[in-house]
C-alpha atoms as a printed R data frame, in Angstrom:
    type eleno elety resid chain resno      x      y       z
1   ATOM     1    CA   MET     A     1 29.035 27.441  31.363
2   ATOM     2    CA   ARG     A     2 25.937 27.480  29.794
3   ATOM     3    CA   GLU     A     3 23.831 28.497  33.502
4   ATOM     4    CA   GLN     A     4 26.232 31.557  32.993
5   ATOM     5    CA   LEU     A     5 25.095 32.162  29.393
6   ATOM     6    CA   SER     A     6 21.221 31.347  30.698
7   ATOM     7    CA   ASN     A     7 21.766 34.780  32.805
8   ATOM     8    CA   TYR     A     8 21.190 36.862  29.300
9   ATOM     9    CA   VAL     A     9 18.551 34.909  28.475
10  ATOM    10    CA   GLU     A    10 14.722 37.012  29.795
11  ATOM    11    CA   ARG     A    11 12.764 33.098  28.070
12  ATOM    12    CA   VAL     A    12 13.576 31.406  24.702
13  ATOM    13    CA   LEU     A    13 10.479 32.023  22.194
14  ATOM    14    CA   TYR     A    14 12.292 28.479  20.211
15  ATOM    15    CA   THR     A    15 14.129 25.918  21.324
16  ATOM    16    CA   PRO     A    16 16.215 23.446  19.443
17  ATOM    17    CA   GLU     A    17 13.904 21.521  17.975
18  ATOM    18    CA   GLN     A    18 11.261 23.884  16.457
19  ATOM    19    CA   ILE     A    19 14.354 26.057  15.273
20  ATOM    20    CA   GLN     A    20 15.529 22.643  12.991
21  ATOM    21    CA   ALA     A    21 11.873 21.542  11.900
22  ATOM    22    CA   ARG     A    22 11.309 24.666  10.165
23  ATOM    23    CA   VAL     A    23 14.659 24.661   8.800
24  ATOM    24    CA   LYS     A    24 14.258 21.637   7.155
25  ATOM    25    CA   GLU     A    25 10.007 22.465   6.712
26  ATOM    26    CA   LEU     A    26 11.673 25.880   4.506
27  ATOM    27    CA   GLY     A    27 14.698 23.342   3.379
28  ATOM    28    CA   ALA     A    28 11.824 21.007   1.777
29  ATOM    29    CA   GLN     A    29  9.735 23.738  -0.225
30  ATOM    30    CA   ILE     A    30 13.319 25.921  -1.642
31  ATOM    31    CA   THR     A    31 14.723 22.244  -2.967
32  ATOM    32    CA   LYS     A    32 11.069 21.857  -4.752
33  ATOM    33    CA   ASP     A    33 10.944 26.011  -5.915
34  ATOM    34    CA   TYR     A    34 13.981 25.964  -7.340
35  ATOM    35    CA   GLN     A    35 14.665 21.643  -8.728
36  ATOM    36    CA   GLU     A    36 13.404 23.028 -12.598
37  ATOM    37    CA   SER     A    37 15.982 26.419 -12.507
38  ATOM    38    CA   ARG     A    38 18.833 25.877 -15.283
39  ATOM    39    CA   ALA     A    39 21.207 28.451 -12.687
40  ATOM    40    CA   ASP     A    40 23.301 27.848 -10.851
41  ATOM    41    CA   PHE     A    41 22.245 28.296  -7.586
42  ATOM    42    CA   LEU     A    42 24.179 30.296  -5.241
43  ATOM    43    CA   LEU     A    43 23.239 30.230  -0.961
44  ATOM    44    CA   VAL     A    44 25.039 34.216  -0.139
45  ATOM    45    CA   GLY     A    45 25.036 34.053   4.055
46  ATOM    46    CA   ILE     A    46 25.230 37.865   5.422
47  ATOM    47    CA   LEU     A    47 27.486 37.265   8.537
48  ATOM    48    CA   LYS     A    48 28.335 37.349  11.180
49  ATOM    49    CA   GLY     A    49 24.027 36.159  12.684
50  ATOM    50    CA   ALA     A    50 23.515 34.213   9.056
51  ATOM    51    CA   SER     A    51 26.646 31.976   9.123
52  ATOM    52    CA   VAL     A    52 24.325 29.242  11.890
53  ATOM    53    CA   PHE     A    53 21.041 29.960  10.306
54  ATOM    54    CA   MET     A    54 22.683 28.586   6.756
55  ATOM    55    CA   ALA     A    55 25.135 26.035   7.863
56  ATOM    56    CA   ASP     A    56 21.696 23.781   8.888
57  ATOM    57    CA   LEU     A    57 19.032 24.975   5.636
58  ATOM    58    CA   MET     A    58 21.966 24.184   3.333
59  ATOM    59    CA   LYS     A    59 22.354 20.902   4.873
60  ATOM    60    CA   GLU     A    60 18.692 20.243   4.083
61  ATOM    61    CA   ILE     A    61 18.167 21.810   0.401
62  ATOM    62    CA   ASP     A    62 18.698 18.517  -1.929
63  ATOM    63    CA   LEU     A    63 20.254 20.602  -4.832
64  ATOM    64    CA   ASP     A    64 23.807 21.502  -5.780
65  ATOM    65    CA   VAL     A    65 24.811 25.161  -3.963
66  ATOM    66    CA   GLU     A    66 27.663 26.988  -3.928
67  ATOM    67    CA   ILE     A    67 27.886 28.976  -1.461
68  ATOM    68    CA   ASP     A    68 30.114 32.194  -0.296
69  ATOM    69    CA   PHE     A    69 29.661 34.940   1.663
70  ATOM    70    CA   MET     A    70 28.623 38.965   2.852
71  ATOM    71    CA   SER     A    71 29.545 40.996   5.546
72  ATOM    72    CA   VAL     A    72 27.915 44.508   4.890
73  ATOM    73    CA   SER     A    73 26.248 47.148   7.684
74  ATOM    74    CA   SER     A    74 23.728 50.512   8.101
75  ATOM    75    CA   TYR     A    75 24.170 50.527  11.884
76  ATOM    76    CA   GLY     A    76 27.109 51.761  12.577
77  ATOM    77    CA   SER     A    77 27.840 51.134  15.844
78  ATOM    78    CA   SER     A    78 24.258 51.986  16.822
79  ATOM    79    CA   THR     A    79 22.189 49.829  18.312
80  ATOM    80    CA   VAL     A    80 19.877 51.517  15.458
81  ATOM    81    CA   SER     A    81 20.270 51.546  11.493
82  ATOM    82    CA   SER     A    82 21.438 54.821   9.713
83  ATOM    83    CA   GLY     A    83 19.977 53.669   6.780
84  ATOM    84    CA   ASP     A    84 23.455 54.076   5.022
85  ATOM    85    CA   VAL     A    85 24.846 50.504   4.449
86  ATOM    86    CA   ARG     A    86 27.663 49.851   3.316
87  ATOM    87    CA   ILE     A    87 29.656 46.404   2.230
88  ATOM    88    CA   ILE     A    88 31.953 45.121   4.722
89  ATOM    89    CA   LYS     A    89 33.103 41.633   3.131
90  ATOM    90    CA   ASP     A    90 32.327 40.860  -0.608
91  ATOM    91    CA   LEU     A    91 31.221 37.945  -2.616
92  ATOM    92    CA   ASP     A    92 33.753 36.155  -3.930
93  ATOM    93    CA   GLN     A    93 32.608 35.138  -6.908
94  ATOM    94    CA   HIS     A    94 31.487 36.711  -9.789
95  ATOM    95    CA   ILE     A    95 27.199 36.215  -9.715
96  ATOM    96    CA   MET     A    96 25.500 37.288 -13.684
97  ATOM    97    CA   GLY     A    97 23.355 34.837 -14.535
98  ATOM    98    CA   LYS     A    98 22.895 32.931 -10.831
99  ATOM    99    CA   ASP     A    99 19.659 32.081  -8.456
100 ATOM   100    CA   ILE     A   100 20.502 33.772  -5.001
101 ATOM   101    CA   LEU     A   101 19.824 33.329  -2.656
102 ATOM   102    CA   ILE     A   102 20.746 35.387   0.648
103 ATOM   103    CA   VAL     A   103 20.566 33.929   3.539
104 ATOM   104    CA   GLU     A   104 19.494 36.479   7.683
105 ATOM   105    CA   ASP     A   105 19.499 35.987  10.633
106 ATOM   106    CA   ILE     A   106 16.858 38.617  11.102
107 ATOM   107    CA   ILE     A   107 14.410 40.534   9.331
108 ATOM   108    CA   ASP     A   108 13.978 43.586  10.247
109 ATOM   109    CA   THR     A   109 13.868 47.582   9.152
110 ATOM   110    CA   GLY     A   110 14.755 46.404   5.388
111 ATOM   111    CA   TYR     A   111 17.874 48.601   4.535
112 ATOM   112    CA   THR     A   112 19.883 45.978   4.083
113 ATOM   113    CA   LEU     A   113 18.086 43.461   2.151
114 ATOM   114    CA   ASP     A   114 16.808 46.552   0.594
115 ATOM   115    CA   TYR     A   115 19.859 47.244  -1.025
116 ATOM   116    CA   LEU     A   116 21.519 44.144  -1.857
117 ATOM   117    CA   LYS     A   117 18.539 42.370  -3.365
118 ATOM   118    CA   LYS     A   118 19.007 45.348  -5.753
119 ATOM   119    CA   ASN     A   119 22.978 45.386  -5.912
120 ATOM   120    CA   LEU     A   120 22.865 42.165  -6.874
121 ATOM   121    CA   LEU     A   121 20.168 42.283  -9.713
122 ATOM   122    CA   SER     A   122 22.443 44.961 -10.333
123 ATOM   123    CA   ARG     A   123 25.636 42.780 -11.233
124 ATOM   124    CA   GLY     A   124 23.930 40.416 -13.597
125 ATOM   125    CA   ALA     A   125 21.320 37.645 -11.340
126 ATOM   126    CA   HIS     A   126 18.791 35.981 -12.673
127 ATOM   127    CA   SER     A   127 16.907 35.858  -9.449
128 ATOM   128    CA   VAL     A   128 17.921 37.234  -5.688
129 ATOM   129    CA   LYS     A   129 15.014 35.464  -3.033
130 ATOM   130    CA   VAL     A   130 15.522 36.249   0.644
131 ATOM   131    CA   ALA     A   131 15.470 33.246   3.589
132 ATOM   132    CA   ALA     A   132 15.051 34.688   7.152
133 ATOM   133    CA   ILE     A   133 15.281 32.398   9.987
134 ATOM   134    CA   LEU     A   134 13.191 36.079  12.382
135 ATOM   135    CA   ASN     A   135 11.079 38.116  10.515
136 ATOM   136    CA   LYS     A   136 10.654 41.256  12.790
137 ATOM   137    CA   ALA     A   137  7.867 43.172  10.306
138 ATOM   138    CA   GLU     A   138  6.900 45.804  12.939
139 ATOM   139    CA   ARG     A   139 10.332 47.470  12.469
140 ATOM   140    CA   ARG     A   140 10.928 47.367   8.771
141 ATOM   141    CA   VAL     A   141 10.821 50.970   6.997
142 ATOM   142    CA   THR     A   142 11.581 49.606   3.430
143 ATOM   143    CA   GLU     A   143  9.378 47.590   1.378
144 ATOM   144    CA   VAL     A   144 10.756 44.065   1.156
145 ATOM   145    CA   GLU     A   145  9.912 40.649   0.659
146 ATOM   146    CA   VAL     A   146 11.091 37.773   3.029
147 ATOM   147    CA   ASP     A   147 10.623 34.829   0.853
148 ATOM   148    CA   TYR     A   148 10.961 32.189   3.365
149 ATOM   149    CA   VAL     A   149 10.501 33.001   6.931
150 ATOM   150    CA   GLY     A   150 11.462 31.099   9.866
151 ATOM   151    CA   PHE     A   151  9.720 32.695  12.379
152 ATOM   152    CA   ASP     A   152  8.040 36.088  13.179
153 ATOM   153    CA   ILE     A   153  8.453 37.837  15.889
154 ATOM   154    CA   PRO     A   154  8.092 40.939  17.825
155 ATOM   155    CA   ASP     A   155  9.701 43.771  18.269
156 ATOM   156    CA   GLU     A   156 12.175 42.990  20.771
157 ATOM   157    CA   TYR     A   157 15.847 41.921  21.566
158 ATOM   158    CA   VAL     A   158 16.828 38.533  20.108
159 ATOM   159    CA   ILE     A   159 20.040 36.215  20.896
160 ATOM   160    CA   GLY     A   160 21.090 33.314  19.962
161 ATOM   161    CA   TYR     A   161 21.370 31.110  16.943
162 ATOM   162    CA   GLY     A   162 24.060 32.506  15.514
163 ATOM   163    CA   MET     A   163 23.014 36.259  16.724
164 ATOM   164    CA   ASP     A   164 24.379 38.269  19.122
165 ATOM   165    CA   PHE     A   165 24.794 40.881  22.092
166 ATOM   166    CA   ASN     A   166 27.879 42.586  22.193
167 ATOM   167    CA   GLN     A   167 29.445 39.910  19.477
168 ATOM   168    CA   LYS     A   168 28.462 36.870  22.299
169 ATOM   169    CA   LEU     A   169 25.877 34.986  22.573
170 ATOM   170    CA   ARG     A   170 25.881 33.200  19.122
171 ATOM   171    CA   ASN     A   171 26.569 30.196  20.048
172 ATOM   172    CA   LEU     A   172 23.131 29.219  22.075
173 ATOM   173    CA   PRO     A   173 21.379 26.842  20.720
174 ATOM   174    CA   TYR     A   174 18.064 27.748  20.787
175 ATOM   175    CA   ILE     A   175 16.327 31.650  20.264
176 ATOM   176    CA   GLY     A   176 15.998 33.669  23.405
177 ATOM   177    CA   THR     A   177 14.997 37.510  24.277
178 ATOM   178    CA   LEU     A   178 17.929 39.996  26.054
179 ATOM   179    CA   ASN     A   179 17.481 40.204  29.436
180 ATOM   180    CA   PRO     A   180 16.674 44.026  29.611
181 ATOM   181    CA   VAL     A   181 19.232 44.204  32.414
182 ATOM   182    CA   TYR     A   182 21.907 44.411  29.604
183 ATOM   183    CA   TYR     A   183 20.776 46.664  27.300
184 ATOM   184    CA   ARG     A   184 17.910 48.978  28.827
185 ATOM   185    CA   ASP     A   185 20.038 51.882  30.231
186 ATOM   186    CA   LYS     A   186 22.062 51.527  26.988
187 ATOM   187    CA   GLN     A   187 19.928 52.359  24.025
C-alpha cells in the first residue's frame, strides 16, 4: 500500500525525523514563552490538516493545555482562496481571558489566519498567537504574523503529515510535494 501512495509524491521535503525534531523545538519554545502566563492556555486546531501537527505538538508542550477545534474555509470547491472565510465548525468552549494558540498546517494567503485572529480576539481572548508546521510566505496576500513556524517552503502543492490531495494522503508520515501529473490539468 505504501508504494501505491508514494506514486503521488514527487519528492520528500521533510522526513518524519526532521518533522519530529522541529516539533520538539517548537514545543520547547512555546513552553518557555507561556510558562509565566496566568491565563488558561488553549490550543485551537484548524481541521482537518492541522490534526497531526497538533497531536505531536501538544505532547512537546510542558504546560497544562486545553484543546479545541475549528473548521474554516476560504476555498469553497476551488483550489484558490476566495478571501471569503466561513466557519464550518466553531469552538465548543468559551475563550474569554484565555491565551489561544491557533495550530495550522500551512499558512499561505493569510486570509483565513487574519480572519481567525480578529475573530478570536473579538470574543475576549487574552492573546492569540499562531503555530504552523509550514509557511508559504510567497503566496501571502494579507500580512499576518506567524509566531511559531516549522518550515518555510516555496509555492508548491504539499501533501502528507495531515495535508491532503482530494481528502487523501494525509496519513503520509512525511511532507512531500504532489506529483504534478495529478493536478496539472485540473487547475
